[in-house]
Amino acid sequence: MIREALDDFRRYRRDKEANSQIYKKLTAVGIKNILSSDIRVGDLLFVEKNQRVPADMVLLRTADRSGSIFIRTDQLDGETDWKLRLAVPYTQALAADKELFALNASLFAEKPQKDIHSFIGTFSKTNEEGLQSEDPLSLQNALWASTVVASSSALGIVIYTGREMRSVMNTSQPKSKVGQLDLEINTLTKVLFTSVVALSILMMSIKGFTGPWYRYLVRFILLFSYIIPISLRVNLDMGKAAYSWMIQQDDEIPGTVVRSTTIPEELGRIVYLLTDKTGTLTQNEMVFKKIHLGTVSFASDTMDEVMTHVRDTYAVQTSSSSSSTPTQPAAITSRVKRTVVTRVHEAVKAIALCHNVTPVYEDVNAVGSGPEADQLVGAKCTYQASSPDEVALVTWTENIGLALVKRDQSSMQLTTPTGSCLSFSVLHIFPFTSESKRMGIIVKDETTDEIIFYLKGADVVMTSVVQYNDWLEEECGNMAREGLRTLVIAKKVLSEDQYKLFSNVHHQAQVSVENRAARVQAAVESLERDMQLLCITGVEDKLQADVRPTLEVLRNAAIKVWMLTGDKMETATCIAKSSQLVSRSQAIHTFRPISTRTDAHLELNMFRRRNDCALVISGESLEVCLKYYEHEFMELVCQCPAVVCCRCTPTQKADIVRLLRTHTGKPTCAIGDGGNDVSMIQAANAGIGIVGKEGKQASLAADFSITQFSFIARLLLVHGRNSYKRSASLSQFVMHRGLIITAMQVVFCSVFYFASIQLFPSFLMVGYATVYTMFPVFSLVLDVDVKPEIALTYPELYKELTKGRSLSFKTFFIWVLISIYQGMIEAMPNCCILKQLMLFLGCFNINFLTLLAHFSIK
């Protein structure tokens, strides 16, 4: 109880720390500080850059004049892609923040719900003339709790707090965890108690149910009660405290914290390990690695050649501009066959223009006043985007020499290696979606008036868009095998008439009421034909240190690793390959999107025919399969060597863990580093949190906290093994200790005609369990059957632990036989000798009394 009270006190301190964060609240009399625990619905809160949003809010104003900010949602959905949020236009247009209190306005928000990808609300206002108008509010106007403001600062109004927040509604309620070893010990204790009652009844049957037999029965139960290991719980709790201390003192895994000291032995029997991707297996740092142009490719060691080609191209352009009127580079205007230099220039230019990246400078006021691009060269700049891939691509073009220096909703400016400025008008942007799997942009060169449509996307959709070629599919496959995330980039030059025709069709589709999304998509697809393939890019998402060898060790230890992520399917598959979660020789079965029972039946039949292959499935398809074919699906998926579930919500992650525990009965372990992993961590037998870039929410809610993923191998294979083996030996030895005494008591009662007499005095029995045998028994917590180096070198040894053979009915009955044997060997001779001695003394006393009486008569 003291140990559990200490754990609860530590949790209380962590919760108090989280609830004591200070935020700025806007009031009619000014700004005042407020604790996060005191925030109420209707409060106007300031959230600074890199500060976490404390409650669900509607964005009213931002420091940026455009009313836009970027947020990070890593704690909510596991994605580190920055999301764009927009302030309510009417409140953003106010001259000062205090004018909010003078408004005659109201805000309506839908009832609280779990869906983090949608929001419905309205902002109603009444002007001075008494006319009322409404502005619709959507997800773009909402800031959910646990997200982080990545740019500028924001002022919002709180709409949900406490249990009504999206993040809390997607988090399951924590429950006290009981180890599987404790449950097994409880079962054995019940067996021992039944044995005590049965043995007492047997003794009474032999003695005979005569006289006050019920008193004798109770006395026998009390005499044999030493079989029940009352002191076992104390010994086990002390042992668990010792295991937890050893884990925290291990220099090989520094920074490890044991937050729950009740289940350290569960680490020694894990069969399924469910891990997050973002921040757990990866570092969230994208690095540009390779670009392929069809006939030539450039990797990290040859990027200086790309830089030279780009510099030469713009050097020619600069000299041509100073000597003649043409403004296009000579390499582009010429009709000769395109050279490598030209292809490199076109590819780099396309990468520098086809994106949604915005450069942000430290001096916000200076940039907001509208400086020219040449004034920003050399200023400290950071890139903001909805995808880290795009930031990696734009950062690479900057290193090559073609840098993005300024961008707004309608224009974009680049600087060349020669220092000149290129200006482009942004005519249309077609953002990336999980359905289209591509992103497009139409820009107009301000110098040449050339209109170009750039498109980039996954190879599966770009193959049918670009002109015929014989290298796209092969090179994409090669890059994917290297663990790189690939993007295919193409372009199409539009004439003025073509663009006007498209613009009219696109505008009509946007204003249509029925089938708006389908009509807009059809208008865009009218341009996506016969496009010129420029290049393929390869970007690497850096893995955490020693992820590959760690996963290899876990795989050899017969631990099945599942990756549950909220990221896209393509990204998740790529990371599964690069981290070697899925080995290179292993086939991958991708579950196609399904929505009906028939689709699920067909896909399951197709999946059933695949043997020994990894499974990649989305959260939506998973829900459909579990709805109609839960048992069949779990039976198939549990046979897979690896499983990747993408687009999973926090609730789905927890549901998958519970399904595994229910259908397999095997111990599970969940590991993550974000707030969206808390439900999964709490649902598993053992939850492990990583302290990382996504904060400490997962670490504080977990049973064990580590600083990097690679530590999990030593945590499971060394400390998990020792904790389980030691607890199993300790519990069985404590039972053995009580069984010996009981066996001796049975022999004693049997020898002396089944009399319910105590063999040893009570004070000796108390000392036997507490003083005489405690230290020898408790020394088992220091027992080492395998050295740590051997356990890590031969992870196959862990496989035996998962079978639970260290503590089972077989080992239990072996110890029972040993106890009976030892008890009988110790008690039988002594009791027989004692009986004969007592008989002898009894006869001697009778003869002595007879003689004494005889002499007295005489």
PDB file of C-alpha atoms in Angstrom, residues 232-477:
ATOM      1  CA  LEU A 232       4.387 -13.677  -0.552  1.00  0.00           C
ATOM      2  CA  ARG A 233       2.781 -10.326  -1.420  1.00  0.00           C
ATOM      3  CA  VAL A 234       5.206  -8.466   0.837  1.00  0.00           C
ATOM      4  CA  ASN A 235       8.196 -10.267  -0.641  1.00  0.00           C
ATOM      5  CA  LEU A 236       7.005  -9.661  -4.212  1.00  0.00           C
ATOM      6  CA  ASP A 237       6.383  -5.953  -3.627  1.00  0.00           C
ATOM      7  CA  MET A 238       9.821  -5.547  -2.107  1.00  0.00           C
ATOM      8  CA  GLY A 239      11.274  -7.430  -5.056  1.00  0.00           C
ATOM      9  CA  LYS A 240       9.464  -5.204  -7.574  1.00  0.00           C
ATOM     10  CA  ALA A 241      10.786  -2.120  -5.818  1.00  0.00           C
ATOM     11  CA  ALA A 242      14.282  -3.581  -6.105  1.00  0.00           C
ATOM     12  CA  TYR A 243      13.812  -4.350  -9.830  1.00  0.00           C
ATOM     13  CA  SER A 244      12.603  -0.798 -10.471  1.00  0.00           C
ATOM     14  CA  TRP A 245      15.625   0.634  -8.695  1.00  0.00           C
ATOM     15  CA  MET A 246      17.968  -1.558 -10.738  1.00  0.00           C
ATOM     16  CA  ILE A 247      16.350  -0.412 -13.997  1.00  0.00           C
ATOM     17  CA  GLN A 248      16.753   3.250 -13.102  1.00  0.00           C
ATOM     18  CA  GLN A 249      20.369   2.736 -12.034  1.00  0.00           C
ATOM     19  CA  ASP A 250      21.417   0.999 -15.267  1.00  0.00           C
ATOM     20  CA  ASP A 251      24.075   3.150 -16.949  1.00  0.00           C
ATOM     21  CA  GLU A 252      23.419   1.480 -20.310  1.00  0.00           C
ATOM     22  CA  ILE A 253      19.942   3.050 -20.492  1.00  0.00           C
ATOM     23  CA  PRO A 254      20.391   6.481 -18.867  1.00  0.00           C
ATOM     24  CA  GLY A 255      17.344   8.569 -18.135  1.00  0.00           C
ATOM     25  CA  THR A 256      15.033   5.573 -17.738  1.00  0.00           C
ATOM     26  CA  VAL A 257      12.282   6.123 -15.172  1.00  0.00           C
ATOM     27  CA  VAL A 258       9.950   3.486 -13.714  1.00  0.00           C
ATOM     28  CA  ARG A 259       6.629   5.219 -13.032  1.00  0.00           C
ATOM     29  CA  SER A 260       4.691   2.082 -12.104  1.00  0.00           C
ATOM     30  CA  THR A 261       6.500  -0.371  -9.849  1.00  0.00           C
ATOM     31  CA  THR A 262       3.740  -3.005 -10.005  1.00  0.00           C
ATOM     32  CA  ILE A 263       4.513  -4.651 -13.347  1.00  0.00           C
ATOM     33  CA  PRO A 264       8.275  -4.798 -14.046  1.00  0.00           C
ATOM     34  CA  GLU A 265       8.084  -8.567 -14.598  1.00  0.00           C
ATOM     35  CA  GLU A 266       5.619  -8.006 -17.484  1.00  0.00           C
ATOM     36  CA  LEU A 267       8.575  -6.803 -19.555  1.00  0.00           C
ATOM     37  CA  GLY A 268       9.895 -10.344 -19.599  1.00  0.00           C
ATOM     38  CA  ARG A 269       6.938 -11.943 -21.426  1.00  0.00           C
ATOM     39  CA  ILE A 270       6.056  -9.524 -24.234  1.00  0.00           C
ATOM     40  CA  VAL A 271       4.814 -11.122 -27.452  1.00  0.00           C
ATOM     41  CA  TYR A 272       3.431  -8.076 -29.318  1.00  0.00           C
ATOM     42  CA  LEU A 273       5.132  -4.690 -29.413  1.00  0.00           C
ATOM     43  CA  LEU A 274       2.981  -1.878 -30.812  1.00  0.00           C
ATOM     44  CA  THR A 275       4.944   1.231 -31.685  1.00  0.00           C
ATOM     45  CA  ASP A 276       4.243   4.686 -32.971  1.00  0.00           C
ATOM     46  CA  LYS A 277       6.188   5.933 -36.008  1.00  0.00           C
ATOM     47  CA  THR A 278       6.598   9.678 -35.730  1.00  0.00           C
ATOM     48  CA  GLY A 279       9.154  10.552 -33.062  1.00  0.00           C
ATOM     49  CA  THR A 280       9.472   6.936 -31.925  1.00  0.00           C
ATOM     50  CA  LEU A 281      11.085   5.160 -34.861  1.00  0.00           C
ATOM     51  CA  THR A 282      11.974   8.378 -36.674  1.00  0.00           C
ATOM     52  CA  GLN A 283      13.451  11.736 -35.682  1.00  0.00           C
ATOM     53  CA  ASN A 284      11.072  13.848 -37.795  1.00  0.00           C
ATOM     54  CA  GLU A 285      14.028  15.269 -39.701  1.00  0.00           C
ATOM     55  CA  MET A 286      13.723  15.031 -43.477  1.00  0.00           C
ATOM     56  CA  VAL A 287      16.924  15.098 -45.503  1.00  0.00           C
ATOM     57  CA  PHE A 288      17.114  15.383 -49.297  1.00  0.00           C
ATOM     58  CA  LYS A 289      19.171  12.429 -50.520  1.00  0.00           C
ATOM     59  CA  LYS A 290      18.777  11.866 -54.260  1.00  0.00           C
ATOM     60  CA  ILE A 291      17.414  13.274 -57.509  1.00  0.00           C
ATOM     61  CA  HIS A 292      17.029  11.267 -60.712  1.00  0.00           C
ATOM     62  CA  LEU A 293      16.573  12.862 -64.139  1.00  0.00           C
ATOM     63  CA  GLY A 294      16.142   9.741 -66.250  1.00  0.00           C
ATOM     64  CA  THR A 295      19.623   9.427 -67.738  1.00  0.00           C
ATOM     65  CA  VAL A 296      21.593  10.706 -64.763  1.00  0.00           C
ATOM     66  CA  SER A 297      21.126  10.822 -61.013  1.00  0.00           C
ATOM     67  CA  PHE A 298      22.743  12.880 -58.283  1.00  0.00           C
ATOM     68  CA  ALA A 299      23.210  11.727 -54.706  1.00  0.00           C
ATOM     69  CA  SER A 300      24.593  13.460 -51.614  1.00  0.00           C
ATOM     70  CA  ASP A 301      28.204  13.170 -52.770  1.00  0.00           C
ATOM     71  CA  THR A 302      27.520  14.721 -56.199  1.00  0.00           C
ATOM     72  CA  MET A 303      25.230  17.625 -55.240  1.00  0.00           C
ATOM     73  CA  ASP A 304      28.054  20.064 -55.998  1.00  0.00           C
ATOM     74  CA  GLU A 305      27.596  19.189 -59.691  1.00  0.00           C
ATOM     75  CA  VAL A 306      23.939  20.228 -59.467  1.00  0.00           C
ATOM     76  CA  MET A 307      25.008  23.473 -57.871  1.00  0.00           C
ATOM     77  CA  THR A 308      27.474  24.090 -60.691  1.00  0.00           C
ATOM     78  CA  HIS A 309      24.855  23.408 -63.371  1.00  0.00           C
ATOM     79  CA  VAL A 310      22.369  25.811 -61.777  1.00  0.00           C
ATOM     80  CA  ARG A 311      24.991  28.506 -61.340  1.00  0.00           C
ATOM     81  CA  ASP A 312      26.134  28.171 -64.964  1.00  0.00           C
ATOM     82  CA  THR A 313      22.557  28.385 -66.231  1.00  0.00           C
ATOM     83  CA  TYR A 314      21.819  31.650 -64.463  1.00  0.00           C
ATOM     84  CA  ALA A 315      25.242  33.026 -65.307  1.00  0.00           C
ATOM     85  CA  VAL A 316      24.353  32.564 -68.989  1.00  0.00           C
ATOM     86  CA  GLN A 317      20.955  34.152 -68.366  1.00  0.00           C
ATOM     87  CA  THR A 318      22.523  37.164 -66.693  1.00  0.00           C
ATOM     88  CA  SER A 319      25.006  37.719 -69.516  1.00  0.00           C
ATOM     89  CA  SER A 320      22.260  37.326 -72.126  1.00  0.00           C
ATOM     90  CA  SER A 321      20.053  39.839 -70.340  1.00  0.00           C
ATOM     91  CA  SER A 322      22.808  42.452 -70.212  1.00  0.00           C
ATOM     92  CA  SER A 323      23.737  42.137 -73.912  1.00  0.00           C
ATOM     93  CA  SER A 324      20.385  41.573 -75.623  1.00  0.00           C
ATOM     94  CA  THR A 325      16.669  41.900 -75.108  1.00  0.00           C
ATOM     95  CA  PRO A 326      15.742  38.218 -74.667  1.00  0.00           C
ATOM     96  CA  THR A 327      15.246  37.334 -71.023  1.00  0.00           C
ATOM     97  CA  GLN A 328      14.960  33.568 -71.134  1.00  0.00           C
ATOM     98  CA  PRO A 329      18.034  31.472 -70.485  1.00  0.00           C
ATOM     99  CA  ALA A 330      19.812  30.415 -73.641  1.00  0.00           C
ATOM    100  CA  ALA A 331      19.537  26.792 -72.623  1.00  0.00           C
ATOM    101  CA  ILE A 332      15.762  27.051 -72.594  1.00  0.00           C
ATOM    102  CA  THR A 333      15.169  29.196 -75.661  1.00  0.00           C
ATOM    103  CA  SER A 334      17.285  27.068 -77.923  1.00  0.00           C
ATOM    104  CA  ARG A 335      15.551  24.394 -79.972  1.00  0.00           C
ATOM    105  CA  VAL A 336      18.381  21.918 -79.681  1.00  0.00           C
ATOM    106  CA  LYS A 337      18.104  18.752 -77.716  1.00  0.00           C
ATOM    107  CA  ARG A 338      17.980  19.433 -74.010  1.00  0.00           C
ATOM    108  CA  THR A 339      21.267  18.981 -72.205  1.00  0.00           C
ATOM    109  CA  VAL A 340      21.859  17.737 -68.663  1.00  0.00           C
ATOM    110  CA  VAL A 341      22.382  21.328 -67.544  1.00  0.00           C
ATOM    111  CA  THR A 342      18.972  22.323 -68.858  1.00  0.00           C
ATOM    112  CA  ARG A 343      17.225  19.332 -67.263  1.00  0.00           C
ATOM    113  CA  VAL A 344      18.895  20.035 -63.933  1.00  0.00           C
ATOM    114  CA  HIS A 345      17.821  23.689 -64.097  1.00  0.00           C
ATOM    115  CA  GLU A 346      14.209  22.842 -64.929  1.00  0.00           C
ATOM    116  CA  ALA A 347      14.012  20.218 -62.179  1.00  0.00           C
ATOM    117  CA  VAL A 348      15.480  22.514 -59.516  1.00  0.00           C
ATOM    118  CA  LYS A 349      13.198  25.354 -60.600  1.00  0.00           C
ATOM    119  CA  ALA A 350      10.151  23.078 -60.417  1.00  0.00           C
ATOM    120  CA  ILE A 351      11.101  21.933 -56.916  1.00  0.00           C
ATOM    121  CA  ALA A 352      11.589  25.550 -55.826  1.00  0.00           C
ATOM    122  CA  LEU A 353       8.136  26.558 -57.073  1.00  0.00           C
ATOM    123  CA  CYS A 354       5.835  23.549 -56.569  1.00  0.00           C
ATOM    124  CA  HIS A 355       5.106  23.612 -52.847  1.00  0.00           C
ATOM    125  CA  ASN A 356       3.157  25.281 -50.044  1.00  0.00           C
ATOM    126  CA  VAL A 357       6.179  26.538 -48.117  1.00  0.00           C
ATOM    127  CA  THR A 358       6.277  30.000 -46.576  1.00  0.00           C
ATOM    128  CA  PRO A 359       9.542  31.650 -45.447  1.00  0.00           C
ATOM    129  CA  VAL A 360       9.362  33.327 -42.035  1.00  0.00           C
ATOM    130  CA  TYR A 361      11.911  35.803 -40.722  1.00  0.00           C
ATOM    131  CA  GLU A 362      12.767  36.658 -37.146  1.00  0.00           C
ATOM    132  CA  ASP A 363      12.008  40.372 -37.591  1.00  0.00           C
ATOM    133  CA  VAL A 364       8.264  40.036 -38.103  1.00  0.00           C
ATOM    134  CA  ASN A 365       7.630  43.763 -38.258  1.00  0.00           C
ATOM    135  CA  ALA A 366      10.183  44.349 -40.963  1.00  0.00           C
ATOM    136  CA  VAL A 367       8.817  41.586 -43.100  1.00  0.00           C
ATOM    137  CA  GLY A 368       5.280  42.669 -42.502  1.00  0.00           C
ATOM    138  CA  SER A 369       6.074  46.103 -43.874  1.00  0.00           C
ATOM    139  CA  GLY A 370       6.660  44.547 -47.246  1.00  0.00           C
ATOM    140  CA  PRO A 371      10.408  44.496 -47.928  1.00  0.00           C
ATOM    141  CA  GLU A 372      11.696  43.484 -51.308  1.00  0.00           C
ATOM    142  CA  ALA A 373      13.294  40.110 -51.855  1.00  0.00           C
ATOM    143  CA  ASP A 374      16.790  41.550 -52.171  1.00  0.00           C
ATOM    144  CA  GLN A 375      16.417  43.122 -48.721  1.00  0.00           C
ATOM    145  CA  LEU A 376      15.710  39.701 -47.190  1.00  0.00           C
ATOM    146  CA  VAL A 377      18.772  37.953 -48.584  1.00  0.00           C
ATOM    147  CA  GLY A 378      21.024  36.975 -45.703  1.00  0.00           C
ATOM    148  CA  ALA A 379      18.310  37.408 -43.039  1.00  0.00           C
ATOM    149  CA  LYS A 380      17.648  34.519 -40.679  1.00  0.00           C
ATOM    150  CA  CYS A 381      14.834  32.512 -42.235  1.00  0.00           C
ATOM    151  CA  THR A 382      12.838  29.452 -41.276  1.00  0.00           C
ATOM    152  CA  TYR A 383      10.426  27.581 -43.515  1.00  0.00           C
ATOM    153  CA  GLN A 384       6.856  26.708 -42.581  1.00  0.00           C
ATOM    154  CA  ALA A 385       4.870  24.102 -44.451  1.00  0.00           C
ATOM    155  CA  SER A 386       2.181  21.487 -44.051  1.00  0.00           C
ATOM    156  CA  SER A 387       4.682  18.721 -44.776  1.00  0.00           C
ATOM    157  CA  PRO A 388       8.289  18.212 -43.654  1.00  0.00           C
ATOM    158  CA  ASP A 389       9.000  16.745 -47.085  1.00  0.00           C
ATOM    159  CA  GLU A 390       8.325  20.111 -48.699  1.00  0.00           C
ATOM    160  CA  VAL A 391      10.584  21.885 -46.212  1.00  0.00           C
ATOM    161  CA  ALA A 392      13.367  19.424 -47.037  1.00  0.00           C
ATOM    162  CA  LEU A 393      12.927  20.052 -50.790  1.00  0.00           C
ATOM    163  CA  VAL A 394      12.913  23.852 -50.477  1.00  0.00           C
ATOM    164  CA  THR A 395      15.885  23.751 -48.106  1.00  0.00           C
ATOM    165  CA  TRP A 396      17.772  21.709 -50.698  1.00  0.00           C
ATOM    166  CA  THR A 397      17.043  24.207 -53.488  1.00  0.00           C
ATOM    167  CA  GLU A 398      18.282  26.959 -51.177  1.00  0.00           C
ATOM    168  CA  ASN A 399      21.538  25.069 -50.655  1.00  0.00           C
ATOM    169  CA  ILE A 400      21.830  24.580 -54.399  1.00  0.00           C
ATOM    170  CA  GLY A 401      21.479  28.314 -54.968  1.00  0.00           C
ATOM    171  CA  LEU A 402      17.806  28.874 -55.872  1.00  0.00           C
ATOM    172  CA  ALA A 403      16.306  30.174 -52.628  1.00  0.00           C
ATOM    173  CA  LEU A 404      12.727  31.037 -51.721  1.00  0.00           C
ATOM    174  CA  VAL A 405      12.846  34.435 -50.005  1.00  0.00           C
ATOM    175  CA  LYS A 406       9.281  35.722 -50.064  1.00  0.00           C
ATOM    176  CA  ARG A 407       5.803  34.333 -50.513  1.00  0.00           C
ATOM    177  CA  ASP A 408       2.225  35.332 -49.931  1.00  0.00           C
ATOM    178  CA  GLN A 409      -1.170  34.185 -51.159  1.00  0.00           C
ATOM    179  CA  SER A 410      -0.630  35.500 -54.705  1.00  0.00           C
ATOM    180  CA  SER A 411       3.108  35.759 -55.380  1.00  0.00           C
ATOM    181  CA  MET A 412       6.443  34.079 -54.880  1.00  0.00           C
ATOM    182  CA  GLN A 413      10.008  35.361 -55.183  1.00  0.00           C
ATOM    183  CA  LEU A 414      13.222  33.400 -55.656  1.00  0.00           C
ATOM    184  CA  THR A 415      16.850  34.473 -55.663  1.00  0.00           C
ATOM    185  CA  THR A 416      19.392  32.931 -58.038  1.00  0.00           C
ATOM    186  CA  PRO A 417      23.057  32.100 -57.416  1.00  0.00           C
ATOM    187  CA  THR A 418      23.971  35.358 -59.189  1.00  0.00           C
ATOM    188  CA  GLY A 419      21.879  37.399 -56.741  1.00  0.00           C
ATOM    189  CA  SER A 420      19.096  38.319 -59.165  1.00  0.00           C
ATOM    190  CA  CYS A 421      15.425  38.028 -58.232  1.00  0.00           C
ATOM    191  CA  LEU A 422      12.793  35.923 -59.982  1.00  0.00           C
ATOM    192  CA  SER A 423       9.148  36.902 -59.436  1.00  0.00           C
ATOM    193  CA  PHE A 424       6.175  34.625 -60.035  1.00  0.00           C
ATOM    194  CA  SER A 425       2.441  35.092 -59.650  1.00  0.00           C
ATOM    195  CA  VAL A 426       0.600  32.238 -57.988  1.00  0.00           C
ATOM    196  CA  LEU A 427      -2.542  31.692 -60.043  1.00  0.00           C
ATOM    197  CA  HIS A 428      -3.891  28.439 -58.585  1.00  0.00           C
ATOM    198  CA  ILE A 429      -2.863  25.955 -55.890  1.00  0.00           C
ATOM    199  CA  PHE A 430      -4.164  22.406 -55.711  1.00  0.00           C
ATOM    200  CA  PRO A 431      -3.223  21.068 -52.256  1.00  0.00           C
ATOM    201  CA  PHE A 432      -2.211  17.514 -51.478  1.00  0.00           C
ATOM    202  CA  THR A 433      -4.933  15.151 -50.277  1.00  0.00           C
ATOM    203  CA  SER A 434      -4.842  11.511 -49.296  1.00  0.00           C
ATOM    204  CA  GLU A 435      -7.256  10.749 -52.143  1.00  0.00           C
ATOM    205  CA  SER A 436      -5.431  12.570 -54.958  1.00  0.00           C
ATOM    206  CA  LYS A 437      -1.910  11.827 -53.627  1.00  0.00           C
ATOM    207  CA  ARG A 438      -0.507  14.795 -55.551  1.00  0.00           C
ATOM    208  CA  MET A 439      -0.091  18.541 -55.282  1.00  0.00           C
ATOM    209  CA  GLY A 440      -0.146  21.097 -58.106  1.00  0.00           C
ATOM    210  CA  ILE A 441       0.419  24.793 -58.670  1.00  0.00           C
ATOM    211  CA  ILE A 442      -0.008  27.158 -61.628  1.00  0.00           C
ATOM    212  CA  VAL A 443       2.446  30.063 -61.689  1.00  0.00           C
ATOM    213  CA  LYS A 444       3.152  32.876 -64.085  1.00  0.00           C
ATOM    214  CA  ASP A 445       6.669  34.150 -64.680  1.00  0.00           C
ATOM    215  CA  GLU A 446       6.505  37.938 -64.253  1.00  0.00           C
ATOM    216  CA  THR A 447       9.441  38.415 -66.597  1.00  0.00           C
ATOM    217  CA  THR A 448       8.412  36.220 -69.529  1.00  0.00           C
ATOM    218  CA  ASP A 449       4.626  35.985 -68.902  1.00  0.00           C
ATOM    219  CA  GLU A 450       4.982  32.219 -69.283  1.00  0.00           C
ATOM    220  CA  ILE A 451       2.271  30.181 -67.492  1.00  0.00           C
ATOM    221  CA  ILE A 452       3.452  26.834 -66.150  1.00  0.00           C
ATOM    222  CA  PHE A 453       1.544  24.090 -64.396  1.00  0.00           C
ATOM    223  CA  TYR A 454       3.741  22.091 -61.990  1.00  0.00           C
ATOM    224  CA  LEU A 455       2.601  18.818 -60.463  1.00  0.00           C
ATOM    225  CA  LYS A 456       4.245  16.467 -57.974  1.00  0.00           C
ATOM    226  CA  GLY A 457       2.950  13.342 -56.316  1.00  0.00           C
ATOM    227  CA  ALA A 458       3.300   9.632 -55.685  1.00  0.00           C
ATOM    228  CA  ASP A 459       4.486   7.438 -58.517  1.00  0.00           C
ATOM    229  CA  VAL A 460       1.263   5.369 -58.460  1.00  0.00           C
ATOM    230  CA  VAL A 461      -0.754   8.388 -59.640  1.00  0.00           C
ATOM    231  CA  MET A 462       1.900  10.213 -61.650  1.00  0.00           C
ATOM    232  CA  THR A 463       2.575   7.270 -63.967  1.00  0.00           C
ATOM    233  CA  SER A 464      -0.667   7.865 -65.854  1.00  0.00           C
ATOM    234  CA  VAL A 465      -0.174  11.643 -65.927  1.00  0.00           C
ATOM    235  CA  VAL A 466       3.277  12.014 -67.484  1.00  0.00           C
ATOM    236  CA  GLN A 467       4.417  11.218 -70.989  1.00  0.00           C
ATOM    237  CA  TYR A 468       5.523   7.682 -71.793  1.00  0.00           C
ATOM    238  CA  ASN A 469       8.926   6.713 -70.375  1.00  0.00           C
ATOM    239  CA  ASP A 470      10.752   3.526 -69.496  1.00  0.00           C
ATOM    240  CA  TRP A 471      12.516   4.492 -66.287  1.00  0.00           C
ATOM    241  CA  LEU A 472       9.998   5.987 -63.869  1.00  0.00           C
ATOM    242  CA  GLU A 473       8.688   2.793 -62.303  1.00  0.00           C
ATOM    243  CA  GLU A 474      12.108   1.166 -62.051  1.00  0.00           C
ATOM    244  CA  GLU A 475      13.831   4.127 -60.420  1.00  0.00           C
ATOM    245  CA  CYS A 476      10.990   4.691 -57.975  1.00  0.00           C
ATOM    246  CA  GLY A 477      11.320   1.077 -56.927  1.00  0.00           C
TER     247      GLY A 477
END
